[in-house]
Coordinates of C-alpha atoms in Angstrom, one line a residue:
Chain A
M1 CA 60.4 -21.6 54.1
E2 CA 61.1 -24.4 56.5
T3 CA 64.5 -24.9 58.1
L4 CA 65.6 -27.9 56.0
A5 CA 64.6 -26.3 52.8
F6 CA 66.5 -23.2 53.8
L7 CA 69.6 -25.2 54.5
A8 CA 69.3 -26.8 51.1
Y9 CA 68.8 -23.4 49.5
V10 CA 72.0 -22.1 51.2
L11 CA 74.0 -25.1 50.0
Y12 CA 72.8 -24.7 46.4
L13 CA 73.4 -21.0 46.5
A14 CA 76.9 -21.5 47.8
I15 CA 77.5 -24.0 45.0
I16 CA 76.2 -21.6 42.4
V17 CA 78.2 -18.6 43.6
G18 CA 81.4 -20.6 44.2
G19 CA 81.2 -22.3 40.8
G20 CA 80.2 -19.1 39.0
F21 CA 83.1 -17.3 40.6
V22 CA 85.6 -19.9 39.5
A23 CA 83.9 -19.9 36.0
V24 CA 84.5 -16.2 35.5
T25 CA 87.8 -15.6 37.2
N26 CA 90.0 -18.7 36.8
P27 CA 92.6 -18.1 34.0
N28 CA 92.6 -21.7 33.1
L29 CA 89.6 -22.3 30.9
V30 CA 89.2 -26.0 31.7
R31 CA 89.0 -25.1 35.4
A32 CA 86.5 -22.3 34.5
L33 CA 84.4 -25.0 32.7
I34 CA 84.4 -27.2 35.8
G35 CA 83.1 -24.1 37.8
L36 CA 80.4 -23.6 35.2
V37 CA 79.3 -27.3 35.6
A38 CA 79.2 -26.9 39.3
A39 CA 77.0 -23.8 39.0
M40 CA 74.7 -25.7 36.6
F41 CA 74.4 -28.4 39.2
G42 CA 73.4 -25.8 41.8
V43 CA 70.7 -24.4 39.5
A44 CA 69.4 -27.9 39.0
G45 CA 69.2 -28.3 42.8
M46 CA 67.2 -25.0 42.9
Y47 CA 64.7 -26.4 40.4
F48 CA 64.2 -29.5 42.5
L49 CA 63.8 -27.3 45.6
M50 CA 61.0 -25.3 44.0
N51 CA 59.2 -28.5 43.0
A52 CA 60.0 -28.5 39.3
P53 CA 61.7 -31.9 38.9
F54 CA 61.2 -32.1 35.1
V55 CA 63.0 -28.9 34.5
G56 CA 65.7 -29.9 36.9
L57 CA 66.3 -33.2 35.0
M58 CA 66.3 -31.3 31.7
Q59 CA 68.9 -28.9 33.2
L60 CA 71.1 -31.8 34.1
L61 CA 70.6 -33.5 30.7
I62 CA 71.0 -30.4 28.4
Y63 CA 73.3 -28.1 30.3
V64 CA 75.5 -30.5 32.3
G65 CA 75.4 -33.3 29.7
A66 CA 75.4 -31.5 26.3
I67 CA 76.4 -27.9 26.5
S68 CA 79.4 -28.5 28.8
V69 CA 80.8 -31.0 26.3
L70 CA 80.3 -28.4 23.5
I71 CA 82.3 -25.8 25.5
F72 CA 84.9 -28.4 26.2
F73 CA 85.3 -29.0 22.5
A74 CA 85.6 -25.3 22.0
I75 CA 88.4 -25.1 24.6
M76 CA 90.3 -28.1 23.2
L77 CA 90.1 -27.0 19.6
T78 CA 91.3 -23.4 20.4
R79 CA 94.0 -24.3 22.9
P80 CA 97.1 -22.3 22.0
P81 CA 100.4 -24.3 22.0
A82 CA 101.6 -22.7 25.3
G83 CA 98.8 -23.8 27.6
G84 CA 95.3 -22.5 27.7
E85 CA 95.9 -19.7 30.1
E86 CA 94.3 -16.3 29.7
R87 CA 96.6 -13.4 30.3
A88 CA 96.1 -11.5 33.6
T89 CA 93.5 -8.7 33.2
S90 CA 93.9 -6.3 36.0
R91 CA 92.9 -3.1 34.1
R92 CA 89.4 -4.3 33.1
R93 CA 88.3 -5.7 36.5
P94 CA 87.0 -2.5 38.1
L95 CA 85.0 -1.6 34.9
A96 CA 83.7 -5.1 34.7
F97 CA 82.6 -4.9 38.3
V98 CA 80.7 -1.7 37.7
A99 CA 79.1 -3.1 34.6
A100 CA 77.9 -6.2 36.6
A101 CA 76.9 -4.4 39.8
T102 CA 74.7 -1.7 38.2
P103 CA 72.0 -4.0 36.6
V104 CA 72.1 -6.4 39.6
V105 CA 71.4 -3.5 42.1
L106 CA 68.6 -2.1 39.9
L107 CA 66.9 -5.4 39.2
G108 CA 67.3 -6.4 42.8
A109 CA 65.5 -3.3 43.9
V110 CA 62.7 -4.1 41.4
C111 CA 62.5 -7.7 42.6
L112 CA 62.3 -6.7 46.2
R113 CA 59.5 -4.2 45.7
A114 CA 57.5 -5.2 42.7
F115 CA 56.9 -8.9 43.0
K116 CA 54.5 -10.3 45.7
Q117 CA 54.8 -13.9 46.6
T118 CA 51.3 -15.5 46.9
V119 CA 52.1 -19.2 47.0
D120 CA 53.9 -20.6 50.1
V121 CA 54.6 -24.1 48.9
P122 CA 54.8 -24.4 45.1
A123 CA 52.4 -26.9 43.6
E124 CA 53.7 -29.8 41.5
T125 CA 52.8 -29.7 37.9
G126 CA 52.9 -33.2 36.3
I127 CA 54.6 -34.1 33.1
K128 CA 51.2 -34.7 31.6
E129 CA 50.2 -31.0 31.9
L130 CA 53.5 -30.0 30.5
G131 CA 53.2 -32.2 27.5
Q132 CA 49.6 -31.0 26.9
G133 CA 50.9 -27.4 27.1
L134 CA 53.7 -28.2 24.7
L135 CA 51.5 -29.7 22.1
G136 CA 48.4 -27.5 22.7
T137 CA 48.7 -23.9 24.0
Y138 CA 52.4 -23.4 23.3
G139 CA 52.7 -25.6 20.2
L140 CA 54.0 -22.7 18.1
A141 CA 56.9 -22.1 20.5
F142 CA 57.7 -25.8 20.4
E143 CA 57.8 -25.9 16.6
L144 CA 59.8 -22.7 16.5
I145 CA 62.5 -24.0 18.9
S146 CA 62.9 -27.1 16.8
V147 CA 63.3 -25.0 13.7
V148 CA 65.9 -22.8 15.5
L149 CA 67.8 -25.9 16.6
L150 CA 67.8 -27.3 13.0
V151 CA 68.9 -24.1 11.5
A152 CA 71.7 -23.7 14.1
M153 CA 72.9 -27.2 13.4
A154 CA 72.9 -26.7 9.6
G155 CA 74.6 -23.4 10.0
A156 CA 77.3 -24.9 12.2
V157 CA 77.9 -27.6 9.7
L158 CA 78.1 -25.0 6.9
L159 CA 80.5 -22.9 8.8
G160 CA 82.7 -25.9 9.7
F161 CA 83.2 -26.8 6.0
K162 CA 86.6 -25.9 4.6
R163 CA 86.4 -24.5 1.2
R164 CA 88.2 -26.7 -1.3
E165 CA 90.5 -24.0 -2.7
E166 CA 91.7 -23.1 0.8
A167 CA 92.5 -26.6 1.8
Chain B
M1 CA 62.5 -11.6 52.7
N2 CA 60.3 -14.2 51.1
S3 CA 61.4 -17.3 49.2
L4 CA 60.5 -15.7 45.9
F5 CA 63.1 -13.1 46.5
L6 CA 65.6 -15.7 47.7
F7 CA 65.3 -17.6 44.4
H8 CA 65.5 -14.3 42.5
L9 CA 68.6 -13.6 44.5
A10 CA 70.2 -16.7 43.1
G11 CA 69.2 -15.6 39.6
L12 CA 70.7 -12.1 40.2
A13 CA 74.0 -13.7 41.4
L14 CA 74.2 -15.6 38.2
L15 CA 73.4 -12.4 36.2
G16 CA 76.1 -10.5 38.0
L17 CA 78.7 -13.2 37.6
G18 CA 77.9 -13.6 34.0
L19 CA 78.1 -9.9 33.1
F20 CA 81.3 -9.6 35.0
G21 CA 82.8 -12.5 33.1
L22 CA 81.5 -11.2 29.8
V23 CA 83.3 -7.9 30.2
Q24 CA 86.4 -9.2 31.8
R25 CA 87.2 -12.3 29.8
K26 CA 89.6 -11.9 26.9
T27 CA 88.9 -15.0 24.8
L28 CA 85.7 -16.0 23.0
V29 CA 85.5 -19.3 24.9
G30 CA 85.6 -17.5 28.2
M31 CA 82.8 -15.2 27.1
L32 CA 80.8 -18.2 26.0
I33 CA 81.0 -19.7 29.5
S34 CA 79.8 -16.4 30.9
V35 CA 76.8 -16.3 28.6
E36 CA 75.8 -19.8 29.7
L37 CA 75.8 -18.5 33.3
L38 CA 73.6 -15.6 32.3
L39 CA 71.1 -17.9 30.6
N40 CA 71.0 -20.2 33.6
G41 CA 70.1 -17.3 35.8
A42 CA 67.3 -16.2 33.4
G43 CA 65.7 -19.7 33.5
L44 CA 65.9 -19.9 37.3
S45 CA 64.2 -16.5 37.7
I46 CA 61.4 -17.4 35.2
V47 CA 60.6 -20.7 36.9
A48 CA 60.7 -19.1 40.4
S49 CA 58.3 -16.4 39.2
A50 CA 55.9 -18.9 37.7
K51 CA 56.0 -21.2 40.7
L52 CA 55.5 -18.8 43.5
T53 CA 53.0 -16.3 42.0
P54 CA 49.5 -17.0 40.4
A55 CA 51.1 -17.0 37.0
D56 CA 50.7 -20.2 34.8
D57 CA 53.1 -22.8 36.0
V58 CA 53.2 -24.7 32.7
L59 CA 54.2 -21.4 30.9
G60 CA 57.1 -20.9 33.3
Q61 CA 58.5 -24.4 33.0
L62 CA 58.1 -24.4 29.2
S63 CA 59.8 -21.0 29.0
S64 CA 62.8 -22.4 30.9
L65 CA 62.9 -25.3 28.4
L66 CA 62.8 -22.8 25.6
I67 CA 65.8 -21.0 27.1
M68 CA 67.7 -24.3 27.3
G69 CA 67.0 -25.0 23.7
L70 CA 68.2 -21.5 22.7
A71 CA 71.3 -22.0 24.8
A72 CA 72.1 -25.2 23.0
A73 CA 71.6 -23.6 19.6
E74 CA 73.8 -20.6 20.7
A75 CA 76.5 -22.9 22.0
T76 CA 76.6 -24.8 18.7
L77 CA 76.8 -21.7 16.6
V78 CA 79.4 -20.1 18.8
L79 CA 81.6 -23.2 18.5
A80 CA 81.4 -23.0 14.7
I81 CA 82.1 -19.3 14.8
I82 CA 85.1 -19.8 17.1
L83 CA 86.5 -22.4 14.6
V84 CA 86.1 -20.0 11.7
V85 CA 87.7 -17.1 13.6
L86 CA 90.5 -19.3 14.7
R87 CA 91.2 -20.4 11.1
R88 CA 91.0 -16.8 9.8
F89 CA 92.9 -14.9 12.5
G90 CA 94.9 -17.7 14.3
S91 CA 93.6 -16.6 17.7
V92 CA 90.4 -16.2 19.6
E93 CA 91.5 -13.3 21.8
T94 CA 89.2 -10.4 21.5
D95 CA 92.1 -7.9 21.1
T96 CA 93.4 -9.7 18.1
I97 CA 90.1 -9.9 16.2
A98 CA 89.0 -6.3 16.8
T99 CA 89.4 -5.3 13.1
L100 CA 86.4 -5.3 10.9
R101 CA 88.2 -5.2 7.6
D102 CA 91.8 -5.0 6.4

């Protein structure tokens, strides 16, 4: 990896780790959401760095544009009257650390040993090839994800209805 | 230390942060934020694996798009479930909603 790319990588990694740390530890949920958005921007930068601009743009559109707004709605609709703070959780932290560190160490060892990198500079795949794959080889997955999105939307609307006798 | 492992390292960082948050957070909204971190890490690792090995590049990028679609569907449903739980229990803290039936 060249020096400039490595510098960009370190910058994006710092954004990801910093944002993710804020997202999981800040007791204020709105600040946690801002951290999550920062981490998503870092991941989009990683996509651009590995020569996948289409996925990077989709990351910005879907995650930063849509999902963060959904989570913001969830925060606003559930905010308790006395501020949206979570109570301090000191007892669970060590257990949570163990639960997170174990799979990371195991999978890190696997990644370090098992996967061999063969391509130095990732080749660019045009949107044309992606579209052909989406409608040709992987058409079933494309149709299935649209059905999943439709069902999720219908289910959310159904769950959101208040029953008339309750209201 | 090749660049494939460096990209996997970023994915692993997201995995660790997401799992940590998932266990440690006390409200459903906080857990939703952690799950989004986990899914981001998964997409990043898949694209890195497809880009830097002989694997099919189109497959990797489309898998990442699939994950984004699943994440959108999941966030929608979790938002609806959070609203139902809030109406039923008056709170979204996991300690309060630990009963299955009463």
